[in-house]
Amino acid sequence: MALRRAPERQLGWAARRKMGDATVNSVPVAGIQGENRHTLLIVDDDSEIRSLLAEQLEAVGYTVHTAANGAEMYSLLNGTAIDLIILDLNLPGQDGLTLCRETRARRNVPIIMLTARSQPIDRVIGLEVGADDYVTKPFEPRELVARVRSVMRRAYLQSGVPESHPAKRARFRGWTLDFESRRVMDTKGRVIMLSGAEFSLLKFFVEHANEVLTREQLLTVASNPGSADSSSQRVDLQISRLRHKLGDDARSAELIMTVRSHGYVLAGTVTLE
């Protein structure tokens, strides 16, 4: 069946369909436990996009339901326990912003907005009405999987950790980050010296593992509010230095990865102790 969308959009999604399971398999399944116990709802008026996203998310263990509009969405929400909603902004009838606002007023369910709009104001409005994250089309399916994992982790897994017992250290890819001594050590226990900004950046990455972080988010961590040198270039430079100290080659980074047009993500499993 042909898509009733612009030719360039058809080509973008057709190319992503050809990537198939290989794209999803590149996202470490070990990044979060118990995915098959969660149920997702995809709301998009494009049947091919719904099918593609459902296929990709089911491949990593989620149970997925789909809806084409607000009426179908509410029907499913009223009869099914949904753990997260992936909601398209441009829908016939009630648009995604309205549905997001109304859903958040009735239910405490995480929502990821999905849209072809890329203007910053659209993202701000989406987040202000209650969305937990915002993904712009076209995108790599593995990016959406990573974002779903991140939102699910924040909404469900971390809520069960008592605040009175904060983690003292984090382990990831053979590295140990000690929050109390503010040091990072390799597998042999050797200490790698980090600047204050580098430590803050790495701590922020660890606390948001497998979550795509924008330069704007990282800028709040990497520089002082009153600093004259508060720029995205400063963030890039500090991440370059951090990669170098962690032995993560920027040309083929496997730890702190660049997500084109979005920011950076720390990929892999993080264990808090």
XYZ file of N, CA and C in Angstrom:
819
model
N 0.845 -1.191 0.000
C 0.000 0.000 0.000
C 0.880 1.240 0.000
N 0.610 2.210 -0.866
C 1.431 3.411 -0.964
C 1.087 4.376 0.155
N 2.081 5.093 0.642
C 1.868 6.109 1.657
C 1.219 7.331 1.032
N 0.317 7.976 1.743
C -0.301 9.207 1.262
C 0.434 10.410 1.833
N 1.736 10.375 1.760
C 2.548 11.455 2.295
C 3.506 11.933 1.219
N 4.246 12.979 1.507
C 5.195 13.533 0.537
C 6.219 12.480 0.150
N 6.687 12.484 -1.111
C 7.643 11.475 -1.584
C 8.880 11.369 -0.719
N 9.417 12.525 -0.221
C 10.631 12.440 0.576
C 10.386 11.721 1.884
N 9.190 11.858 2.440
C 8.888 11.165 3.685
C 8.738 9.676 3.427
N 8.128 9.339 2.286
C 8.002 7.925 1.933
C 9.377 7.280 1.828
N 10.307 7.979 1.178
C 11.637 7.431 0.990
C 12.331 7.239 2.323
N 12.189 8.237 3.230
C 12.838 8.127 4.524
C 12.375 6.916 5.298
N 11.096 6.683 5.336
C 10.579 5.549 6.103
C 10.821 4.230 5.379
N 10.793 4.264 4.043
C 11.083 3.028 3.314
C 12.509 2.575 3.596
N 13.427 3.536 3.641
C 14.825 3.199 3.933
C 14.951 2.614 5.322
N 14.219 3.160 6.270
C 14.292 2.645 7.628
C 13.673 1.259 7.736
N 12.659 0.998 6.939
C 12.055 -0.336 6.960
C 13.067 -1.381 6.485
N 13.900 -1.023 5.491
C 14.888 -1.964 4.973
C 15.924 -2.336 6.022
N 16.165 -1.442 7.001
C 17.152 -1.737 8.037
C 16.670 -2.839 8.960
N 15.352 -2.915 9.149
C 14.745 -4.026 9.889
C 15.327 -4.266 11.250
N 15.376 -5.558 11.658
C 15.800 -5.928 12.992
C 17.243 -5.581 13.265
N 18.077 -5.481 12.233
C 19.487 -5.170 12.455
C 19.632 -3.828 13.149
N 18.727 -2.892 12.831
C 18.792 -1.593 13.469
C 18.459 -1.700 14.938
N 17.421 -2.426 15.269
C 17.015 -2.573 16.659
C 18.051 -3.350 17.439
N 18.624 -4.378 16.831
C 19.589 -5.205 17.546
C 20.841 -4.446 17.919
N 21.087 -3.299 17.280
C 22.263 -2.524 17.623
C 22.085 -1.789 18.939
N 20.850 -1.741 19.473
C 20.598 -1.138 20.776
C 20.730 -2.217 21.825
N 21.640 -2.063 22.811
C 21.853 -3.102 23.809
C 20.584 -3.403 24.587
N 20.073 -4.632 24.485
C 18.865 -5.014 25.209
C 19.117 -5.004 26.701
N 20.370 -5.195 27.115
C 20.682 -5.249 28.534
C 20.594 -3.886 29.202
N 20.334 -2.834 28.428
C 20.298 -1.507 29.004
C 19.209 -1.325 30.032
N 18.150 -2.120 29.991
C 17.070 -2.018 30.958
C 16.439 -3.384 31.097
N 16.022 -3.720 32.281
C 15.470 -5.040 32.533
C 13.945 -5.019 32.485
N 13.354 -6.143 32.109
C 11.912 -6.324 32.209
C 11.093 -5.586 31.182
N 11.636 -5.375 29.983
C 10.896 -4.641 28.962
C 9.616 -5.363 28.567
N 9.643 -6.692 28.581
C 8.469 -7.428 28.127
C 7.312 -7.328 29.109
N 7.514 -6.692 30.250
C 6.426 -6.510 31.191
C 5.715 -5.176 30.978
N 6.185 -4.381 30.039
C 5.596 -3.062 29.808
C 4.801 -3.044 28.502
N 3.730 -2.257 28.530
C 2.839 -2.156 27.375
C 2.841 -0.728 26.853
N 3.067 -0.576 25.557
C 3.135 0.737 24.922
C 1.937 0.959 24.008
N 1.603 2.226 23.802
C 0.547 2.609 22.874
C 1.103 3.618 21.887
N 1.047 3.282 20.584
C 1.490 4.184 19.522
C 0.261 4.832 18.902
N 0.220 6.164 18.890
C -0.909 6.895 18.308
C -0.387 7.716 17.140
N -0.722 7.281 15.916
C -0.256 7.952 14.702
C -1.252 7.645 13.592
N -1.595 8.634 12.789
C -2.588 8.407 11.742
C -2.013 7.707 10.519
N -0.697 7.547 10.456
C -0.049 6.857 9.337
C 0.091 5.374 9.689
N -0.635 4.512 8.987
C -0.656 3.084 9.308
C 0.711 2.426 9.124
N 1.478 2.881 8.128
C 2.788 2.277 7.902
C 3.770 2.634 9.013
N 3.689 3.875 9.493
C 4.551 4.269 10.606
C 4.167 3.504 11.858
N 2.870 3.357 12.093
C 2.424 2.584 13.263
C 2.965 1.165 13.197
N 2.861 0.540 12.036
C 3.318 -0.844 11.880
C 4.819 -0.958 12.072
N 5.568 -0.010 11.489
C 7.017 -0.047 11.600
C 7.470 0.106 13.044
N 6.917 1.103 13.741
C 7.312 1.330 15.133
C 6.908 0.162 16.028
N 5.716 -0.378 15.790
C 5.263 -1.522 16.587
C 6.202 -2.706 16.384
N 6.606 -2.932 15.149
C 7.514 -4.037 14.832
C 8.848 -3.870 15.547
N 9.386 -2.646 15.517
C 10.685 -2.393 16.134
C 10.618 -2.544 17.648
N 9.573 -2.039 18.266
C 9.457 -2.083 19.719
C 9.108 -3.480 20.223
N 8.319 -4.200 19.456
C 8.013 -5.587 19.836
C 9.265 -6.462 19.745
N 10.173 -6.098 18.825
C 11.390 -6.891 18.642
C 12.285 -6.858 19.874
N 12.168 -5.807 20.709
C 12.981 -5.739 21.925
C 12.167 -6.091 23.168
N 10.963 -6.639 22.975
C 10.244 -7.223 24.101
C 9.041 -6.492 24.626
N 8.681 -5.324 24.056
C 7.516 -4.602 24.546
C 6.224 -5.181 23.944
N 5.136 -5.060 24.686
C 3.799 -5.321 24.136
C 3.298 -4.000 23.575
N 2.814 -3.997 22.335
C 2.480 -2.740 21.671
C 1.043 -2.754 21.146
N 0.304 -1.685 21.443
C -1.009 -1.442 20.856
C -0.904 -0.188 19.994
N -1.782 -0.052 19.011
C -1.740 1.117 18.135
C -3.116 1.745 18.001
N -3.112 3.053 17.709
C -4.352 3.792 17.488
C -4.091 4.844 16.427
N -5.135 5.168 15.647
C -4.984 6.120 14.548
C -5.430 7.529 14.917
N -6.150 7.682 16.028
C -6.664 8.997 16.416
C -6.995 9.010 17.908
N -7.492 10.149 18.365
C -7.785 10.303 19.779
C -8.871 9.362 20.275
N -9.907 9.145 19.461
C -10.994 8.269 19.888
C -10.497 6.848 20.128
N -9.689 6.339 19.200
C -9.131 4.991 19.379
C -8.169 4.947 20.563
N -7.442 6.028 20.752
C -6.509 6.110 21.874
C -7.244 6.011 23.204
N -8.304 6.790 23.385
C -9.057 6.765 24.640
C -9.745 5.427 24.857
N -10.193 4.819 23.770
C -10.831 3.512 23.879
C -9.854 2.482 24.445
N -8.616 2.515 23.958
C -7.600 1.586 24.457
C -7.204 1.916 25.890
N -7.060 3.196 26.197
C -6.668 3.595 27.546
C -7.721 3.193 28.579
N -8.986 3.221 28.175
C -10.062 2.871 29.103
C -10.153 1.375 29.364
N -9.600 0.560 28.453
C -9.724 -0.886 28.634
C -8.425 -1.636 28.787
N -7.278 -0.905 28.679
C -5.979 -1.572 28.716
C -5.018 -0.785 29.602
N -4.208 -1.501 30.358
C -3.178 -0.853 31.184
C -2.004 -0.479 30.294
N -1.825 0.809 30.061
C -0.765 1.311 29.192
C 0.320 1.949 30.049
N 1.584 1.591 29.780
C 2.706 2.102 30.567
C 3.374 3.317 29.942
N 3.217 3.500 28.617
C 3.811 4.653 27.943
C 3.095 4.872 26.617
N 2.924 6.146 26.251
C 2.268 6.502 24.993
C 3.255 7.208 24.084
N 3.333 6.761 22.828
C 4.097 7.460 21.789
C 3.053 8.170 20.932
N 3.012 9.487 21.015
C 1.886 10.257 20.494
C 2.318 11.217 19.392
N 1.752 11.043 18.189
C 2.064 11.930 17.068
C 1.410 13.286 17.295
N 2.126 14.355 16.959
C 1.598 15.700 17.166
C 0.499 16.040 16.172
N 0.682 15.643 14.911
C -0.273 16.005 13.857
C -1.270 14.884 13.618
N -2.415 14.989 14.276
C -3.460 13.971 14.141
C -4.745 14.614 13.643
N -5.590 13.872 12.929
C -6.897 14.412 12.520
C -7.789 14.578 13.746
N -8.632 15.596 13.741
C -9.474 15.839 14.904
C -8.656 16.497 16.002
N -8.660 15.918 17.193
C -7.841 16.443 18.278
C -6.360 16.197 17.978
N -5.560 17.264 18.060
C -4.146 17.074 17.768
C -3.418 16.508 18.981
N -2.134 16.191 18.776
C -1.364 15.548 19.826
C -1.203 16.395 21.075
N -1.065 17.721 20.907
C -0.912 18.587 22.078
C -2.152 18.543 22.957
N -3.320 18.583 22.336
C -4.570 18.519 23.089
C -4.711 17.176 23.793
N -4.416 16.098 23.074
C -4.515 14.763 23.663
C -3.521 14.594 24.804
N -2.320 15.144 24.640
C -1.310 15.059 25.691
C -1.786 15.794 26.941
N -2.293 17.003 26.761
C -2.754 17.802 27.893
C -3.914 17.109 28.614
N -4.872 16.610 27.858
C -6.033 15.963 28.472
C -5.657 14.659 29.158
N -4.741 13.896 28.535
C -4.326 12.622 29.122
C -3.589 12.843 30.428
N -2.714 13.819 30.456
C -1.946 14.101 31.666
C -2.848 14.597 32.793
N -3.958 15.244 32.442
C -4.886 15.728 33.471
C -5.638 14.570 34.126
N -5.718 13.427 33.418
C -6.492 12.285 33.931
C -5.624 11.133 34.413
N -4.448 10.966 33.793
C -3.620 9.788 34.067
C -2.160 10.192 34.236
N -1.450 9.442 35.056
C -0.018 9.656 35.226
C 0.734 8.634 34.384
N 0.683 8.824 33.063
C 1.338 7.898 32.137
C 2.368 8.665 31.316
N 3.593 8.159 31.177
C 4.614 8.853 30.388
C 4.198 8.993 28.924
N 4.604 10.106 28.307
C 4.242 10.381 26.913
C 5.472 10.874 26.156
N 5.720 10.274 25.000
C 6.755 10.750 24.083
C 6.054 11.324 22.859
N 6.290 12.603 22.562
C 5.694 13.233 21.399
C 6.499 12.870 20.152
N 5.781 12.609 19.068
C 6.391 12.207 17.801
C 5.879 13.150 16.722
N 6.784 13.840 16.025
C 6.316 14.840 15.079
C 7.330 15.129 13.986
N 6.838 15.677 12.876
C 7.710 16.092 11.781
C 8.178 17.526 11.976
N 7.603 18.229 12.940
C 8.012 19.600 13.200
C 9.348 19.604 13.931
N 10.202 20.566 13.584
C 11.531 20.608 14.194
C 11.844 21.942 14.853
N 10.888 22.884 14.867
C 11.141 24.173 15.475
C 11.237 24.047 16.993
N 12.198 24.739 17.630
C 12.342 24.657 19.085
C 11.065 24.977 19.835
N 10.246 25.928 19.342
C 9.029 26.299 20.057
C 8.054 25.132 20.129
N 8.047 24.277 19.085
C 7.164 23.105 19.098
C 7.582 22.150 20.200
N 8.894 21.986 20.379
C 9.384 21.109 21.429
C 9.023 21.664 22.799
N 9.202 22.972 22.959
C 8.906 23.605 24.248
C 7.438 23.430 24.594
N 6.549 23.686 23.620
C 5.113 23.549 23.871
C 4.768 22.111 24.233
N 5.360 21.149 23.494
C 5.094 19.745 23.775
C 5.490 19.364 25.184
N 6.650 19.829 25.635
C 7.105 19.513 26.985
C 6.268 20.237 28.029
N 5.823 21.453 27.718
C 5.054 22.215 28.687
C 3.671 21.628 28.930
N 3.093 20.960 27.947
C 1.764 20.369 28.153
C 1.845 18.983 28.775
N 3.070 18.520 29.078
C 3.186 17.280 29.837
C 3.964 16.166 29.192
N 4.514 16.367 27.982
C 5.284 15.292 27.350
C 6.591 15.072 28.104
N 7.036 13.820 28.162
C 8.282 13.484 28.840
C 9.481 13.575 27.901
N 9.240 13.445 26.601
C 10.322 13.540 25.630
C 9.714 13.894 24.284
N 10.567 14.227 23.319
C 10.121 14.757 22.035
C 11.042 14.228 20.954
N 10.506 13.509 19.957
C 11.312 12.927 18.884
C 10.837 13.490 17.547
N 11.779 13.963 16.739
C 11.446 14.573 15.459
C 11.668 13.592 14.314
N 10.690 13.450 13.423
C 10.811 12.628 12.229
C 11.623 13.377 11.166
N 12.374 12.654 10.328
C 12.639 11.207 10.419
C 13.702 10.926 11.467
N 13.719 9.721 12.007
C 14.686 9.368 13.031
C 15.040 7.900 12.884
N 16.152 7.509 13.490
C 16.540 6.105 13.501
C 15.645 5.366 14.495
N 15.060 4.225 14.125
C 14.235 3.476 15.073
C 14.962 3.171 16.372
N 16.292 2.941 16.322
C 17.017 2.634 17.545
C 17.063 3.847 18.469
N 16.957 5.070 17.902
C 16.895 6.255 18.751
C 15.603 6.257 19.557
N 14.497 5.906 18.905
C 13.223 5.859 19.627
C 13.264 4.781 20.707
N 13.843 3.626 20.390
C 13.958 2.563 21.389
C 14.740 3.062 22.595
N 15.839 3.779 22.353
C 16.656 4.304 23.448
C 15.880 5.313 24.274
N 15.108 6.156 23.614
C 14.333 7.160 24.337
C 13.209 6.513 25.148
N 12.567 5.491 24.575
C 11.535 4.771 25.323
C 12.134 4.154 26.575
N 13.291 3.518 26.427
C 13.954 2.901 27.575
C 14.265 3.947 28.643
N 14.756 5.104 28.201
C 15.130 6.148 29.145
C 13.912 6.664 29.915
N 12.825 6.939 29.203
C 11.622 7.447 29.864
C 11.032 6.387 30.804
N 11.034 5.136 30.353
C 10.513 4.063 31.193
C 11.346 3.908 32.457
N 12.660 4.025 32.310
C 13.534 3.892 33.468
C 13.257 5.000 34.477
N 13.134 6.238 33.982
C 12.876 7.350 34.892
C 11.511 7.225 35.554
N 10.530 6.755 34.793
C 9.162 6.719 35.312
C 8.897 5.558 36.256
N 9.559 4.410 36.028
C 9.199 3.223 36.787
C 10.326 2.635 37.626
N 11.517 2.497 37.044
C 12.579 1.832 37.793
C 13.159 2.713 38.877
N 13.493 3.962 38.554
C 14.128 4.821 39.531
C 13.198 5.206 40.659
N 11.871 5.154 40.405
C 10.935 5.532 41.457
C 10.981 4.561 42.627
N 11.542 3.356 42.397
C 11.585 2.373 43.467
C 12.858 2.442 44.280
N 13.767 3.387 43.990
C 15.014 3.515 44.738
C 14.819 4.513 45.868
N 14.981 4.120 47.125
C 14.782 5.043 48.245
C 15.743 6.220 48.162
N 15.223 7.443 48.323
C 16.060 8.622 48.233
C 17.016 8.722 49.414
N 16.696 8.030 50.527
C 17.540 8.102 51.707
C 18.823 7.296 51.539
N 18.930 6.499 50.469
C 20.114 5.686 50.229
C 20.640 5.945 48.819
N 21.186 7.129 48.585
C 21.686 7.439 47.238
C 22.874 6.564 46.875
N 23.027 6.327 45.582
C 24.149 5.507 45.119
C 25.469 6.201 45.422
N 26.490 5.407 45.780
C 27.817 5.936 46.074
C 28.731 5.865 44.856
N 28.445 4.923 43.952
C 29.295 4.779 42.767
C 28.483 4.162 41.636
N 29.030 4.285 40.434
C 28.405 3.707 39.247
C 29.456 2.945 38.458
N 29.074 1.798 37.918
C 29.986 1.000 37.095
C 29.408 0.899 35.679
N 30.285 1.098 34.686
C 29.851 1.050 33.301
C 31.060 0.793 32.406
N 30.925 -0.153 31.495
C 31.959 -0.466 30.502
C 33.354 -0.616 31.130
N 33.448 -1.199 32.328
C 34.729 -1.398 32.974
C 35.201 -0.229 33.816
N 34.499 0.892 33.760
C 34.865 2.071 34.531
C 34.055 2.138 35.824
N 34.621 2.770 36.853
C 33.918 3.007 38.105
C 33.967 4.496 38.417
N 32.804 5.098 38.555
C 32.714 6.515 38.908
C 32.281 6.610 40.360
N 33.158 7.148 41.202
C 32.881 7.277 42.628
C 32.314 8.673 42.890
N 31.031 8.723 43.292
C 30.378 10.008 43.493
C 30.931 10.763 44.701
N 31.366 10.025 45.723
C 31.829 10.671 46.950
C 33.228 11.264 46.800
N 34.144 10.484 46.208
C 35.511 10.988 46.027
C 35.670 11.775 44.732
N 34.626 11.747 43.885
C 34.629 12.468 42.610
C 35.793 12.009 41.725
N 35.985 10.671 41.686
C 37.060 10.091 40.885
C 36.491 9.033 39.953
N 37.193 8.797 38.843
C 36.834 7.725 37.937
C 38.035 6.787 37.834
N 37.782 5.472 37.892
C 38.853 4.477 37.880
C 38.618 3.456 36.782
N 39.719 2.938 36.230
C 39.600 1.914 35.203
C 39.524 0.536 35.854
N 39.548 -0.523 35.038
C 39.376 -1.888 35.561
C 40.486 -2.303 36.513
N 41.668 -1.655 36.434
C 42.791 -1.991 37.308
C 42.869 -1.086 38.529
N 41.846 -0.251 38.691
C 41.824 0.624 39.851
C 42.632 1.888 39.703
N 43.143 2.148 38.502
C 43.932 3.353 38.285
C 43.006 4.565 38.172
N 43.361 5.639 38.862
C 42.535 6.836 38.901
C 42.840 7.733 37.700
N 41.788 8.174 37.027
C 41.904 9.114 35.916
C 41.470 10.481 36.433
N 42.337 11.464 36.312
C 42.030 12.794 36.821
C 41.047 13.512 35.901
N 39.990 14.044 36.502
C 38.981 14.794 35.766
C 38.868 16.197 36.344
N 38.600 17.155 35.479
C 38.304 18.499 35.966
C 36.909 18.485 36.581
N 36.565 19.558 37.284
C 35.238 19.630 37.892
C 34.131 19.536 36.857
N 34.307 20.221 35.724
C 33.290 20.200 34.668
C 33.199 18.817 34.040
N 34.359 18.155 33.842
C 34.356 16.813 33.245
C 33.666 15.812 34.168
N 33.931 15.928 35.483
C 33.261 15.041 36.431
C 31.750 15.268 36.386
N 31.335 16.522 36.384
C 29.896 16.834 36.357
C 29.242 16.293 35.094
N 29.927 16.415 33.957
C 29.395 15.897 32.705
C 29.250 14.380 32.758
N 30.293 13.690 33.215
C 30.251 12.236 33.258
C 29.177 11.757 34.230
N 29.056 12.410 35.367
C 28.015 12.052 36.339
C 26.626 12.219 35.727
N 26.441 13.301 34.972
C 25.151 13.556 34.333
C 24.852 12.502 33.277
N 25.874 12.128 32.487
C 25.697 11.075 31.494
C 25.305 9.760 32.169
N 26.006 9.415 33.264
C 25.744 8.160 33.963
C 24.326 8.140 34.524
N 23.893 9.261 35.058
C 22.549 9.346 35.641
C 21.463 9.314 34.570
N 21.850 9.563 33.318
C 20.890 9.546 32.204
C 21.397 8.615 31.096
N 21.904 7.450 31.493
C 22.450 6.499 30.527
C 21.410 6.104 29.490
N 21.854 5.976 28.227
C 20.999 5.595 27.095
C 19.916 6.627 26.788
N 20.097 7.827 27.320
C 19.165 8.924 27.028
C 19.902 9.961 26.184
N 19.309 10.364 25.082
C 19.941 11.374 24.240
C 19.842 12.728 24.931
N 20.991 13.340 25.196
C 21.057 14.627 25.889
C 21.460 15.715 24.917
N 20.704 16.801 24.902
C 21.013 17.906 23.996
C 22.189 18.724 24.533
N 22.787 19.494 23.655
C 23.874 20.370 24.081
C 23.377 21.393 25.094
N 22.107 21.815 24.941
C 21.549 22.778 25.889
C 21.468 22.170 27.292
N 21.066 20.893 27.383
C 21.029 20.231 28.681
C 22.427 20.105 29.271
N 23.373 19.707 28.446
C 24.736 19.512 28.913
C 25.404 20.831 29.269
N 24.978 21.911 28.622
C 25.555 23.219 28.893
C 25.277 23.651 30.323
N 24.112 23.297 30.852
C 23.778 23.663 32.229
C 24.677 22.946 33.225
N 25.264 21.821 32.803
C 26.144 21.049 33.677
C 27.604 21.435 33.470
N 27.951 21.755 32.237
C 29.361 21.941 31.867
C 29.896 23.339 32.102
N 29.048 24.308 32.414
C 29.545 25.665 32.596
C 28.807 26.357 33.725
N 29.431 27.372 34.268
C 28.803 28.168 35.312
C 27.777 29.106 34.696
N 26.635 29.347 35.363
C 25.591 30.202 34.794
C 26.091 31.570 34.362
N 27.056 32.135 35.088
C 27.528 33.477 34.765
C 28.753 33.504 33.890
N 29.182 32.347 33.429
C 30.411 32.286 32.646
C 30.233 32.945 31.289
N 31.278 33.661 30.863
C 31.225 34.293 29.540
C 31.438 33.275 28.445
N 31.975 32.109 28.828
C 32.264 31.058 27.846
C 31.224 29.960 27.938
N 29.946 30.339 27.863
C 28.864 29.365 27.918
C 28.346 29.146 26.507
N 28.825 28.118 25.851
C 28.434 27.867 24.472
C 28.437 26.381 24.198
N 27.754 25.995 23.118
C 27.722 24.587 22.747
C 29.109 24.101 22.352
N 29.960 25.009 21.820
C 31.329 24.628 21.466
C 32.112 24.231 22.714
N 31.827 24.876 23.826
C 32.490 24.526 25.076
C 32.099 23.110 25.487
N 30.828 22.770 25.322
C 30.364 21.416 25.640
C 31.077 20.402 24.760
N 31.159 20.685 23.460
C 31.830 19.767 22.537
C 33.287 19.559 22.933
N 33.947 20.638 23.333
C 35.351 20.550 23.711
C 35.524 19.700 24.972
N 34.681 19.907 25.963
C 34.795 19.148 27.203
C 34.470 17.675 26.993
N 33.512 17.397 26.117
C 33.199 15.998 25.811
C 34.365 15.361 25.056
N 35.004 16.119 24.172
C 36.172 15.606 23.467
C 37.274 15.239 24.454
N 37.503 16.092 25.450
C 38.519 15.813 26.459
C 38.126 14.604 27.308
N 36.841 14.523 27.654
C 36.360 13.406 28.466
C 36.509 12.095 27.707
N 36.170 12.098 26.431
C 36.346 10.905 25.603
C 37.814 10.468 25.579
N 38.697 11.444 25.427
C 40.130 11.136 25.363
C 40.590 10.453 26.649
N 40.156 10.963 27.789
C 40.571 10.394 29.067
C 39.988 9.004 29.295
N 38.823 8.748 28.683
C 38.188 7.430 28.823
C 38.572 6.482 27.686
N 39.476 6.920 26.821
C 39.911 6.075 25.712
C 38.828 5.823 24.693
N 37.926 6.776 24.524
C 36.791 6.638 23.609
C 37.048 7.501 22.377
N 37.543 6.897 21.307
C 37.921 7.620 20.089
C 36.698 8.280 19.465
N 36.736 9.584 19.300
C 35.594 10.331 18.766
C 35.187 9.847 17.381
N 36.159 9.338 16.583
C 35.858 8.901 15.215
C 35.068 7.593 15.202
N 35.154 6.819 16.279
C 34.393 5.565 16.373
C 33.957 5.344 17.815
N 33.379 6.399 18.398
C 33.000 6.374 19.813
C 32.002 5.260 20.106
N 32.250 4.539 21.175
C 31.357 3.459 21.598
C 30.755 3.729 22.972
N 31.299 4.693 23.699
C 30.782 5.009 25.029
C 29.919 6.262 24.992
N 30.541 7.416 24.734
C 29.790 8.656 24.581
C 29.602 8.894 23.097
N 28.431 8.556 22.602
C 28.175 8.581 21.165
C 27.474 9.876 20.748
N 27.806 10.341 19.556
C 27.160 11.525 19.000
C 25.882 11.127 18.272
N 24.793 11.814 18.567
C 23.524 11.619 17.856
C 23.320 12.848 16.988
N 23.498 12.680 15.695
C 23.503 13.807 14.767
C 22.248 14.671 14.916
N 22.458 15.973 15.010
C 21.404 16.986 15.107
C 20.668 16.954 16.448
N 21.096 16.120 17.369
C 20.420 16.051 18.662
C 21.363 16.310 19.835
N 22.472 15.581 19.925
C 23.365 15.762 21.058
C 24.248 14.537 21.263
N 24.279 14.071 22.493
C 25.141 12.940 22.839
C 24.371 11.946 23.710
N 24.867 10.678 23.719
C 24.252 9.667 24.571
C 25.363 8.753 25.110
N 25.290 8.418 26.391
C 26.189 7.435 26.977
C 25.528 6.075 26.792
N 26.123 5.224 25.955
C 25.512 3.952 25.590
C 26.054 2.821 26.460
N 25.161 1.974 26.930
C 25.586 0.815 27.700
C 24.862 0.716 29.034
N 25.102 -0.381 29.699
C 24.463 -0.643 30.980
C 25.230 0.038 32.112
N 24.508 0.696 32.995
C 25.097 1.347 34.174
C 24.547 0.674 35.420
N 25.439 0.257 36.308
C 25.049 -0.359 37.562
C 25.363 0.595 38.706
N 24.346 0.963 39.489
C 24.521 1.852 40.629
C 24.700 1.032 41.898
N 25.618 1.443 42.753
C 25.898 0.733 43.995
C 25.854 1.681 45.192
